[in-house]
Each structure stands twice: as C-alpha cells, then as structure tokens.
DNA sequence: AGAATAAAAGCACTTTAATACTTTTATTCA
DNA sequence: TGAATAAAAGTATTAAAGTGCTTTTATTCT
C-alpha cells in the first residue's frame, strides 16, 4: 500500500512528535537511529516533509527538526500524500487507469471498501493519536 | 498492495478463464494484447502460474495456456500468493517486522481490519466470479 | 568576524522490479 | 522424419526506488 520510504516518513514523524514534550529539536542522526533507518534516507524524507509544511527545521547549532503544536494535530494522511502522492488511495486493485464505479474492474466494489477504510484511517488518525501509545511504551517504532 | 506483476497475473488469468467456454487455448500474444501488457512479461508470469498449478500449458502448435474447470473454482488468492508470496496480507502498515496484536505498531489495529478485508476478498472471490462481469461486458481488463 | 554545527541540495551509486532477448524443449502436422 | 509452432528457461537490459556522498547555506556561539 505505502512505499517503504513513506512508512519511514510516518515513523520519523511519530518519533519527532513523541519527543515534542521535551521542547528540543531532533537531529537526523537521532531520528534515524531510533527508527532504525538510514541517516541519508531520513534526511531526504524530512526535507520533503518540511517543504510540505508537515514539520519544521532549523539549520545550525542546536538546530534540527521539530513539529509545532498545530502540526501535531494533522492527520497522518498529510505525510502519506507528501511522500507517495494524493492518488495512493484512489488506485485500482488491478492497476487499471480507468477503474471507477461507472467503469469498474472485476474487483472494484470490494477493493474500494477496504481502500476506503485505509484512507479513512490515515485521514482521521492525528499525529498526536499515534504517539500516545509510543509514549506509553505500548508500541514500538523499530524492529 | 499488489505488485504490478501480480495485477497483470490476475488480469491474464481472468482473460484466460473468460475464454474458457471456447475450449481453445490462448497464446501469450493474444493474452498480452488483450490485457495490454508486455508479451515477455506475460510469458514469465504464466510460466510461474503453471508451476503453481493455477493454470496449465501445452507446447507446440495449437498449444498455449488454458485453465481447467476445477482450476476456475480457485479463489484469486492463489494467483496472488504465487506471484507476490503468502506474506502479502500479513505485512505491517508501517513496515515493522515484528508487528502483531501483542506487539503492535501505532496503526496496527485499524490497518489490520482493512488488510483482513482485502485478504478475505481475494480469498473468497473465485476466478469464475471475476470473469462473469467481463463476459457480460460490465467490466474491462484494459485501460 | 570566524569557527563550528546542522540542515538543504545536488549528484552518484546500488539494489530490486520489470522488461526484453535468446536458446532450448515439447508437440503437431505434413 | 523434418519443419513449424509455441511454451520453458536462462540471461541481459532498463527503469525505478532507495541509499550514499559531497557541497552549499543558514544559524549559533565565541
């Protein structure tokens, strides 16, 4: 469903948000170590997210990435759309470019149901929602 | 969710099955033209499906691929598992290797619901089910 | 102002998926 | 039996995704 890069993006943002309370910025190194991903990859991803106003960054000493209170209220669909694009939840289950309710592929109706659930999931869960279980130690971002 | 190759595989099998009534085999060229995919790619995919006993083939003149009455009763999950592997419907929404109900990722519960619907869809729809709308002209396999 | 820090940006490399090409094997038909 | 046909199988190429490295720019602190 999501690209590997996009999954990494979500994990990185959740880490960043779960660190929010501290008031400190997080550097690329710190983030990539925590979510067990390549430093360069994380750097690239976070740059893209800054461009899309999902997170913020500051250069220089004591710089790094951070997420504002307002930004934490975003749903994670913003992350997904920034990395994989807005069409992710519109794609046909069989890869047909012109699959729709009026011109459906053989699995259109059933596939759409599941796809809509995933879209709704990403469109309703906020970043805050997802970092709660991480802060509580109930879920993990690595492994 | 499914790889491009896997989507092509499903389309190829549906075409093959929708041709079943004619009693004739279908050649690679014919199939690839109908589903608008590369001849070589279709050849490779169908070879794999023959190995997994999803379809059959005969070499030589008037040879080609065909699907038996019994094979048409299979659900399309057999196609998916032959091409993309059995783990497709088990994967974590955030790409964690050890995500489960006892060790969940932050979106585990919701994501699993949708994933299970898709698994159920592919595990319940038979090849026959899917070629009916094609034969009726209600759905298409190209475009 | 200068040194140090850390992200931004651009370019290059690697890996994997997908596609293309070539040779081999099996079957049919004359 | 030999020619033609069509899939099987193996190899090579291409394209895309992901990763790595280097240079530039912005910021902070002394």
mmCIF file of C-alpha atoms (C1' of nucleotides) in Angstrom:
data_model
loop_
_atom_site.group_PDB
_atom_site.id
_atom_site.type_symbol
_atom_site.label_atom_id
_atom_site.label_comp_id
_atom_site.label_asym_id
_atom_site.label_seq_id
_atom_site.Cartn_x
_atom_site.Cartn_y
_atom_site.Cartn_z
ATOM 1 C CA UNK A 1 0.000 0.000 0.000
ATOM 2 C CA UNK A 2 2.551 2.581 1.167
ATOM 3 C CA UNK A 3 6.074 2.749 -0.196
ATOM 4 C CA UNK A 4 8.961 1.860 2.092
ATOM 5 C CA UNK A 5 10.030 5.497 2.076
ATOM 6 C CA UNK A 6 6.567 6.572 3.161
ATOM 7 C CA UNK A 7 6.486 4.117 6.055
ATOM 8 C CA UNK A 8 9.818 5.502 7.190
ATOM 9 C CA UNK A 9 8.363 9.010 6.960
ATOM 10 C CA UNK A 10 5.449 8.124 9.228
ATOM 11 C CA UNK A 11 7.750 6.525 11.788
ATOM 12 C CA UNK A 12 10.084 9.516 11.731
ATOM 13 C CA UNK A 13 7.246 11.965 12.317
ATOM 14 C CA UNK A 14 5.780 9.880 15.125
ATOM 15 C CA UNK A 15 9.177 9.835 16.800
ATOM 16 C CA UNK A 16 9.521 13.568 16.333
ATOM 17 C CA UNK A 17 6.086 14.198 17.816
ATOM 18 C CA UNK A 18 6.638 11.833 20.725
ATOM 19 C CA UNK A 19 9.675 13.932 21.529
ATOM 20 C CA UNK A 20 7.646 17.127 21.396
ATOM 21 C CA UNK A 21 7.213 17.458 25.161
ATOM 22 C CA UNK A 22 10.949 17.913 25.644
ATOM 23 C CA UNK A 23 10.879 21.137 23.629
ATOM 24 C CA UNK A 24 14.130 20.167 21.925
ATOM 25 C CA UNK A 25 14.740 19.685 18.237
ATOM 26 C CA UNK A 26 15.766 16.271 16.983
ATOM 27 C CA UNK A 27 18.679 15.780 14.604
ATOM 28 C CA UNK A 28 18.745 13.421 11.639
ATOM 29 C CA UNK A 29 21.144 11.094 13.409
ATOM 30 C CA UNK A 30 18.991 10.734 16.491
ATOM 31 C CA UNK A 31 15.822 10.095 14.492
ATOM 32 C CA UNK A 32 17.367 7.602 12.107
ATOM 33 C CA UNK A 33 18.899 5.637 14.951
ATOM 34 C CA UNK A 34 15.620 5.440 16.816
ATOM 35 C CA UNK A 35 13.578 4.208 13.858
ATOM 36 C CA UNK A 36 16.447 2.092 12.554
ATOM 37 C CA UNK A 37 16.710 3.677 9.107
ATOM 38 C CA UNK A 38 19.498 5.146 7.017
ATOM 39 C CA UNK A 39 20.599 8.653 8.020
ATOM 40 C CA UNK A 40 20.626 9.892 4.435
ATOM 41 C CA UNK A 41 17.223 8.483 3.686
ATOM 42 C CA UNK A 42 15.734 10.099 6.759
ATOM 43 C CA UNK A 43 17.358 13.400 5.810
ATOM 44 C CA UNK A 44 15.812 13.334 2.358
ATOM 45 C CA UNK A 45 12.403 12.401 3.667
ATOM 46 C CA UNK A 46 12.352 15.101 6.331
ATOM 47 C CA UNK A 47 13.389 17.725 3.785
ATOM 48 C CA UNK A 48 10.341 16.808 1.741
ATOM 49 C CA UNK A 49 8.088 16.982 4.777
ATOM 50 C CA UNK A 50 9.421 20.441 5.670
ATOM 51 C CA UNK A 51 8.581 21.607 2.133
ATOM 52 C CA UNK A 52 5.049 20.340 2.620
ATOM 53 C CA UNK A 53 4.782 22.086 5.998
ATOM 54 C CA UNK A 54 4.270 18.824 7.841
ATOM 55 C CA UNK A 55 7.227 19.573 10.111
ATOM 56 C CA UNK A 56 9.777 22.360 10.550
ATOM 57 C CA UNK A 57 13.519 22.599 10.594
ATOM 58 C CA UNK A 58 16.219 24.963 11.712
ATOM 59 C CA UNK A 59 19.792 24.931 10.497
ATOM 60 C CA UNK A 60 22.890 25.469 12.536
ATOM 61 C CA UNK A 61 23.946 24.528 16.053
ATOM 62 C CA UNK A 62 21.104 23.319 18.262
ATOM 63 C CA UNK A 63 19.117 23.138 15.046
ATOM 64 C CA UNK A 64 17.269 20.111 13.813
ATOM 65 C CA UNK A 65 13.696 19.126 13.113
ATOM 66 C CA UNK A 66 10.662 19.864 15.217
ATOM 67 C CA UNK A 67 6.920 19.737 14.959
ATOM 68 C CA UNK A 68 4.621 22.502 16.202
ATOM 69 C CA UNK A 69 1.555 22.074 18.357
ATOM 70 C CA UNK A 70 -0.668 22.837 15.373
ATOM 71 C CA UNK A 71 1.206 20.450 13.119
ATOM 72 C CA UNK A 72 0.757 17.659 15.648
ATOM 73 C CA UNK A 73 -2.980 17.962 15.106
ATOM 74 C CA UNK A 74 -2.623 16.974 11.452
ATOM 75 C CA UNK A 75 -3.804 13.583 10.382
ATOM 76 C CA UNK A 76 -1.130 11.296 9.004
ATOM 77 C CA UNK A 77 -2.659 11.413 5.540
ATOM 78 C CA UNK A 78 -0.640 14.604 5.082
ATOM 79 C CA UNK A 79 2.553 12.608 5.499
ATOM 80 C CA UNK A 80 1.395 9.946 3.075
ATOM 81 C CA UNK A 81 0.316 12.445 0.445
ATOM 82 C CA UNK A 82 3.579 14.376 0.759
ATOM 83 C CA UNK A 83 5.659 11.283 0.057
ATOM 84 C CA UNK A 84 3.555 8.921 -2.070
ATOM 85 C CA UNK A 85 1.167 11.447 -3.584
ATOM 86 C CA UNK A 86 -2.543 12.077 -3.377
ATOM 87 C CA UNK A 87 -3.521 9.224 -5.689
ATOM 88 C CA UNK A 88 -2.470 6.427 -3.300
ATOM 89 C CA UNK A 89 -5.998 5.802 -2.046
ATOM 90 C CA UNK A 90 -7.587 6.110 -5.474
ATOM 91 C CA UNK A 91 -5.695 3.380 -7.264
ATOM 92 C CA UNK A 92 -7.422 0.370 -8.787
ATOM 93 C CA UNK A 93 -6.768 -3.011 -7.186
ATOM 94 C CA UNK A 94 -5.868 -4.434 -10.579
ATOM 95 C CA UNK A 95 -3.921 -1.418 -11.785
ATOM 96 C CA UNK A 96 -6.420 -0.192 -14.364
ATOM 97 C CA UNK A 97 -6.145 3.534 -15.012
ATOM 98 C CA UNK A 98 -9.827 3.971 -15.732
ATOM 99 C CA UNK A 99 -11.419 1.965 -12.957
ATOM 100 C CA UNK A 100 -14.391 3.649 -11.289
ATOM 101 C CA UNK A 101 -17.902 2.899 -10.132
ATOM 102 C CA UNK A 102 -19.217 3.516 -13.645
ATOM 103 C CA UNK A 103 -16.372 1.614 -15.326
ATOM 104 C CA UNK A 104 -15.331 -0.897 -12.669
ATOM 105 C CA UNK A 105 -12.676 -3.581 -12.763
ATOM 106 C CA UNK A 106 -13.817 -7.060 -11.686
ATOM 107 C CA UNK A 107 -12.872 -6.465 -8.033
ATOM 108 C CA UNK A 108 -13.681 -2.771 -7.870
ATOM 109 C CA UNK A 109 -16.535 -2.732 -5.365
ATOM 110 C CA UNK A 110 -14.931 -4.954 -2.758
ATOM 111 C CA UNK A 111 -11.490 -3.494 -3.147
ATOM 112 C CA UNK A 112 -12.826 0.034 -2.805
ATOM 113 C CA UNK A 113 -14.353 -0.822 0.567
ATOM 114 C CA UNK A 114 -11.001 -1.834 2.003
ATOM 115 C CA UNK A 115 -9.171 1.034 0.343
ATOM 116 C CA UNK A 116 -11.649 3.494 1.817
ATOM 117 C CA UNK A 117 -11.103 2.073 5.295
ATOM 118 C CA UNK A 118 -7.378 2.628 4.974
ATOM 119 C CA UNK A 119 -7.926 6.128 3.629
ATOM 120 C CA UNK A 120 -10.262 6.867 6.498
ATOM 121 C CA UNK A 121 -7.697 5.501 8.947
ATOM 122 C CA UNK A 122 -4.951 7.746 7.634
ATOM 123 C CA UNK A 123 -7.353 10.642 7.269
ATOM 124 C CA UNK A 124 -8.631 10.501 10.827
ATOM 125 C CA UNK A 125 -5.678 9.481 12.996
ATOM 126 C CA UNK A 126 -3.713 12.506 14.053
ATOM 127 C CA UNK A 127 -0.035 12.525 14.764
ATOM 128 C CA UNK A 128 -0.884 13.047 18.447
ATOM 129 C CA UNK A 129 -3.083 9.935 18.407
ATOM 130 C CA UNK A 130 -0.234 7.814 17.153
ATOM 131 C CA UNK A 131 2.458 8.982 19.513
ATOM 132 C CA UNK A 132 0.427 8.305 22.629
ATOM 133 C CA UNK A 133 0.929 4.529 22.541
ATOM 134 C CA UNK A 134 4.602 5.107 21.784
ATOM 135 C CA UNK A 135 4.991 7.359 24.812
ATOM 136 C CA UNK A 136 3.149 4.812 26.929
ATOM 137 C CA UNK A 137 5.534 2.100 25.814
ATOM 138 C CA UNK A 138 2.679 0.118 24.263
ATOM 139 C CA UNK A 139 4.039 0.222 20.733
ATOM 140 C CA UNK A 140 7.444 0.462 19.145
ATOM 141 C CA UNK A 141 8.836 2.052 16.022
ATOM 142 C CA UNK A 142 11.781 -0.239 15.406
ATOM 143 C CA UNK A 143 12.241 -3.888 14.578
ATOM 144 C CA UNK B 1 -0.866 -3.621 -2.095
ATOM 145 C CA UNK B 2 -0.194 -5.968 -5.009
ATOM 146 C CA UNK B 3 2.850 -5.639 -7.255
ATOM 147 C CA UNK B 4 2.345 -4.561 -10.843
ATOM 148 C CA UNK B 5 3.351 -8.049 -11.957
ATOM 149 C CA UNK B 6 0.724 -9.568 -9.711
ATOM 150 C CA UNK B 7 -2.027 -7.332 -11.052
ATOM 151 C CA UNK B 8 -1.045 -8.374 -14.554
ATOM 152 C CA UNK B 9 -1.232 -12.009 -13.445
ATOM 153 C CA UNK B 10 -4.789 -11.612 -12.173
ATOM 154 C CA UNK B 11 -5.883 -9.905 -15.381
ATOM 155 C CA UNK B 12 -4.247 -12.592 -17.513
ATOM 156 C CA UNK B 13 -5.982 -15.381 -15.616
ATOM 157 C CA UNK B 14 -9.353 -13.650 -15.776
ATOM 158 C CA UNK B 15 -8.947 -13.295 -19.531
ATOM 159 C CA UNK B 16 -7.949 -16.931 -19.814
ATOM 160 C CA UNK B 17 -10.944 -18.034 -17.787
ATOM 161 C CA UNK B 18 -13.347 -15.790 -19.655
ATOM 162 C CA UNK B 19 -12.161 -17.563 -22.801
ATOM 163 C CA UNK B 20 -12.774 -20.969 -21.239
ATOM 164 C CA UNK B 21 -16.114 -21.587 -22.962
ATOM 165 C CA UNK B 22 -14.461 -21.605 -26.371
ATOM 166 C CA UNK B 23 -12.432 -24.703 -25.451
ATOM 167 C CA UNK B 24 -9.388 -23.226 -27.178
ATOM 168 C CA UNK B 25 -6.033 -22.453 -25.652
ATOM 169 C CA UNK B 26 -4.827 -18.892 -25.585
ATOM 170 C CA UNK B 27 -1.335 -17.919 -26.681
ATOM 171 C CA UNK B 28 0.926 -15.393 -24.978
ATOM 172 C CA UNK B 29 0.471 -12.912 -27.788
ATOM 173 C CA UNK B 30 -3.305 -12.987 -27.633
ATOM 174 C CA UNK B 31 -3.406 -12.630 -23.857
ATOM 175 C CA UNK B 32 -0.858 -9.820 -23.671
ATOM 176 C CA UNK B 33 -2.659 -7.868 -26.373
ATOM 177 C CA UNK B 34 -5.985 -8.160 -24.628
ATOM 178 C CA UNK B 35 -4.761 -7.031 -21.232
ATOM 179 C CA UNK B 36 -2.378 -4.509 -22.754
ATOM 180 C CA UNK B 37 0.821 -5.852 -21.207
ATOM 181 C CA UNK B 38 4.256 -6.850 -22.487
ATOM 182 C CA UNK B 39 4.423 -10.255 -24.200
ATOM 183 C CA UNK B 40 7.577 -11.251 -22.368
ATOM 184 C CA UNK B 41 6.240 -10.249 -19.013
ATOM 185 C CA UNK B 42 3.029 -12.185 -19.567
ATOM 186 C CA UNK B 43 5.050 -15.215 -20.626
ATOM 187 C CA UNK B 44 7.105 -15.166 -17.443
ATOM 188 C CA UNK B 45 4.074 -14.695 -15.252
ATOM 189 C CA UNK B 46 2.112 -17.522 -16.849
ATOM 190 C CA UNK B 47 5.105 -19.855 -16.507
ATOM 191 C CA UNK B 48 5.084 -19.177 -12.784
ATOM 192 C CA UNK B 49 1.349 -19.807 -12.567
ATOM 193 C CA UNK B 50 1.728 -23.117 -14.405
ATOM 194 C CA UNK B 51 4.366 -24.181 -11.863
ATOM 195 C CA UNK B 52 1.936 -23.370 -9.073
ATOM 196 C CA UNK B 53 -0.835 -25.309 -10.823
ATOM 197 C CA UNK B 54 -3.028 -22.261 -11.149
ATOM 198 C CA UNK B 55 -3.273 -22.773 -14.919
ATOM 199 C CA UNK B 56 -1.947 -25.276 -17.484
ATOM 200 C CA UNK B 57 0.031 -25.066 -20.673
ATOM 201 C CA UNK B 58 0.833 -27.151 -23.714
ATOM 202 C CA UNK B 59 3.766 -26.582 -26.014
ATOM 203 C CA UNK B 60 3.795 -26.815 -29.752
ATOM 204 C CA UNK B 61 1.323 -25.980 -32.484
ATOM 205 C CA UNK B 62 -2.200 -25.322 -31.237
ATOM 206 C CA UNK B 63 -0.616 -25.177 -27.807
ATOM 207 C CA UNK B 64 -0.950 -22.320 -25.381
ATOM 208 C CA UNK B 65 -2.374 -21.743 -21.941
ATOM 209 C CA UNK B 66 -5.672 -22.957 -20.597
ATOM 210 C CA UNK B 67 -7.475 -23.271 -17.312
ATOM 211 C CA UNK B 68 -9.425 -26.353 -16.240
ATOM 212 C CA UNK B 69 -12.914 -26.406 -14.799
ATOM 213 C CA UNK B 70 -11.511 -27.259 -11.370
ATOM 214 C CA UNK B 71 -8.889 -24.543 -11.568
ATOM 215 C CA UNK B 72 -11.555 -21.978 -12.364
ATOM 216 C CA UNK B 73 -13.080 -22.684 -8.946
ATOM 217 C CA UNK B 74 -9.930 -21.444 -7.203
ATOM 218 C CA UNK B 75 -10.035 -18.154 -5.406
ATOM 219 C CA UNK B 76 -7.734 -15.497 -6.750
ATOM 220 C CA UNK B 77 -5.640 -15.595 -3.602
ATOM 221 C CA UNK B 78 -3.805 -18.483 -5.252
ATOM 222 C CA UNK B 79 -2.687 -16.152 -8.026
ATOM 223 C CA UNK B 80 -1.577 -13.502 -5.558
ATOM 224 C CA UNK B 81 0.345 -15.957 -3.395
ATOM 225 C CA UNK B 82 2.037 -17.495 -6.432
ATOM 226 C CA UNK B 83 3.373 -14.136 -7.584
ATOM 227 C CA UNK B 84 3.763 -11.921 -4.521
ATOM 228 C CA UNK B 85 4.072 -14.613 -1.853
ATOM 229 C CA UNK B 86 1.986 -15.676 1.102
ATOM 230 C CA UNK B 87 3.087 -12.826 3.359
ATOM 231 C CA UNK B 88 1.336 -10.067 1.381
ATOM 232 C CA UNK B 89 -1.657 -9.925 3.697
ATOM 233 C CA UNK B 90 0.415 -10.205 6.870
ATOM 234 C CA UNK B 91 2.612 -7.161 6.426
ATOM 235 C CA UNK B 92 2.613 -4.268 8.906
ATOM 236 C CA UNK B 93 1.214 -0.968 7.690
ATOM 237 C CA UNK B 94 4.375 0.792 8.843
ATOM 238 C CA UNK B 95 6.776 -1.905 7.684
ATOM 239 C CA UNK B 96 7.759 -3.214 11.111
ATOM 240 C CA UNK B 97 8.897 -6.822 11.008
ATOM 241 C CA UNK B 98 7.577 -7.636 14.448
ATOM 242 C CA UNK B 99 4.166 -6.025 14.408
ATOM 243 C CA UNK B 100 1.385 -8.146 15.886
ATOM 244 C CA UNK B 101 -1.548 -7.874 18.250
ATOM 245 C CA UNK B 102 0.779 -8.413 21.211
ATOM 246 C CA UNK B 103 3.474 -6.091 19.862
ATOM 247 C CA UNK B 104 1.509 -3.653 17.704
ATOM 248 C CA UNK B 105 2.676 -0.688 15.700
ATOM 249 C CA UNK B 106 0.742 2.561 16.282
ATOM 250 C CA UNK B 107 -1.737 1.831 13.487
ATOM 251 C CA UNK B 108 -1.876 -1.935 13.834
ATOM 252 C CA UNK B 109 -5.488 -2.470 14.861
ATOM 253 C CA UNK B 110 -7.087 -0.259 12.247
ATOM 254 C CA UNK B 111 -4.751 -1.283 9.473
ATOM 255 C CA UNK B 112 -5.314 -4.951 10.194
ATOM 256 C CA UNK B 113 -9.064 -4.515 9.711
ATOM 257 C CA UNK B 114 -8.601 -3.229 6.183
ATOM 258 C CA UNK B 115 -5.893 -5.745 5.369
ATOM 259 C CA UNK B 116 -8.157 -8.560 6.502
ATOM 260 C CA UNK B 117 -10.959 -7.326 4.252
ATOM 261 C CA UNK B 118 -8.661 -7.412 1.267
ATOM 262 C CA UNK B 119 -7.398 -10.851 2.220
ATOM 263 C CA UNK B 120 -10.975 -12.037 2.577
ATOM 264 C CA UNK B 121 -11.829 -10.536 -0.806
ATOM 265 C CA UNK B 122 -9.007 -12.345 -2.559
ATOM 266 C CA UNK B 123 -9.649 -15.488 -0.540
ATOM 267 C CA UNK B 124 -13.349 -15.703 -1.381
ATOM 268 C CA UNK B 125 -13.703 -14.474 -4.965
ATOM 269 C CA UNK B 126 -13.189 -17.307 -7.390
ATOM 270 C CA UNK B 127 -11.834 -16.942 -10.881
ATOM 271 C CA UNK B 128 -15.309 -17.757 -12.189
ATOM 272 C CA UNK B 129 -16.801 -14.942 -10.115
ATOM 273 C CA UNK B 130 -14.476 -12.431 -11.688
ATOM 274 C CA UNK B 131 -14.875 -13.413 -15.308
ATOM 275 C CA UNK B 132 -18.658 -13.175 -15.236
ATOM 276 C CA UNK B 133 -18.756 -9.359 -15.357
ATOM 277 C CA UNK B 134 -16.090 -9.440 -18.061
ATOM 278 C CA UNK B 135 -18.172 -11.800 -20.185
ATOM 279 C CA UNK B 136 -21.230 -9.631 -19.606
ATOM 280 C CA UNK B 137 -19.337 -6.596 -20.812
ATOM 281 C CA UNK B 138 -19.779 -4.874 -17.438
ATOM 282 C CA UNK B 139 -16.084 -4.614 -16.685
ATOM 283 C CA UNK B 140 -12.924 -4.368 -18.714
ATOM 284 C CA UNK B 141 -9.368 -5.572 -18.300
ATOM 285 C CA UNK B 142 -7.546 -2.930 -20.248
ATOM 286 C CA UNK B 143 -7.008 0.818 -19.921
ATOM 287 C "C1'" DA C 1 34.129 38.266 12.211
ATOM 288 C "C1'" DG C 2 35.333 33.385 12.383
ATOM 289 C "C1'" DA C 3 34.678 28.644 13.652
ATOM 290 C "C1'" DA C 4 31.519 25.075 14.364
ATOM 291 C "C1'" DT C 5 27.153 22.915 13.645
ATOM 292 C "C1'" DA C 6 23.365 21.007 11.174
ATOM 293 C "C1'" DA C 7 20.002 21.001 7.516
ATOM 294 C "C1'" DA C 8 19.434 21.709 2.229
ATOM 295 C "C1'" DA C 9 20.526 20.422 -2.125
ATOM 296 C "C1'" DG C 10 22.616 18.180 -5.852
ATOM 297 C "C1'" DC C 11 24.784 14.300 -7.789
ATOM 298 C "C1'" DA C 12 26.223 9.392 -7.896
ATOM 299 C "C1'" DC C 13 25.745 4.659 -6.707
ATOM 300 C "C1'" DT C 14 23.205 0.285 -5.588
ATOM 301 C "C1'" DT C 15 19.507 -2.712 -5.476
ATOM 302 C "C1'" DT C 16 15.281 -4.523 -6.979
ATOM 303 C "C1'" DA C 17 11.441 -4.923 -10.111
ATOM 304 C "C1'" DA C 18 10.149 -5.110 -14.628
ATOM 305 C "C1'" DT C 19 11.010 -5.865 -19.447
ATOM 306 C "C1'" DA C 20 13.497 -7.676 -23.485
ATOM 307 C "C1'" DC C 21 16.110 -11.032 -25.905
ATOM 308 C "C1'" DT C 22 17.915 -15.711 -26.952
ATOM 309 C "C1'" DT C 23 18.171 -20.582 -26.770
ATOM 310 C "C1'" DT C 24 16.015 -24.924 -25.635
ATOM 311 C "C1'" DT C 25 12.382 -28.275 -25.369
ATOM 312 C "C1'" DA C 26 7.998 -30.303 -26.440
ATOM 313 C "C1'" DT C 27 4.307 -31.001 -29.683
ATOM 314 C "C1'" DT C 28 1.916 -31.177 -34.057
ATOM 315 C "C1'" DC C 29 1.397 -31.924 -38.770
ATOM 316 C "C1'" DA C 30 2.829 -32.826 -43.393
ATOM 317 C "C1'" DT D 1 11.374 -37.768 -40.036
ATOM 318 C "C1'" DG D 2 11.633 -32.926 -40.623
ATOM 319 C "C1'" DA D 3 9.657 -28.374 -40.445
ATOM 320 C "C1'" DA D 4 6.897 -25.342 -37.944
ATOM 321 C "C1'" DT D 5 4.865 -23.788 -33.745
ATOM 322 C "C1'" DA D 6 4.630 -22.314 -29.078
ATOM 323 C "C1'" DA D 7 5.877 -22.530 -24.279
ATOM 324 C "C1'" DA D 8 10.047 -23.018 -20.962
ATOM 325 C "C1'" DA D 9 14.096 -21.409 -19.341
ATOM 326 C "C1'" DG D 10 18.005 -18.721 -18.912
ATOM 327 C "C1'" DT D 11 20.399 -14.346 -19.471
ATOM 328 C "C1'" DA D 12 20.711 -9.409 -20.170
ATOM 329 C "C1'" DT D 13 18.976 -4.841 -20.177
ATOM 330 C "C1'" DT D 14 16.183 -0.986 -18.488
ATOM 331 C "C1'" DA D 15 13.729 1.679 -15.154
ATOM 332 C "C1'" DA D 16 12.556 2.943 -10.658
ATOM 333 C "C1'" DA D 17 13.245 3.060 -5.805
ATOM 334 C "C1'" DG D 18 16.215 3.553 -2.320
ATOM 335 C "C1'" DT D 19 20.784 4.762 -0.355
ATOM 336 C "C1'" DG D 20 25.233 7.177 -0.063
ATOM 337 C "C1'" DC D 21 28.377 11.000 -0.576
ATOM 338 C "C1'" DT D 22 29.715 15.894 -1.214
ATOM 339 C "C1'" DT D 23 28.998 20.719 -1.383
ATOM 340 C "C1'" DT D 24 26.301 24.685 -0.032
ATOM 341 C "C1'" DT D 25 23.678 27.560 3.009
ATOM 342 C "C1'" DA D 26 21.900 29.138 7.350
ATOM 343 C "C1'" DT D 27 22.489 29.660 12.252
ATOM 344 C "C1'" DT D 28 24.788 29.897 16.687
ATOM 345 C "C1'" DC D 29 28.405 30.762 19.799
ATOM 346 C "C1'" DT D 30 32.879 32.554 20.996
#
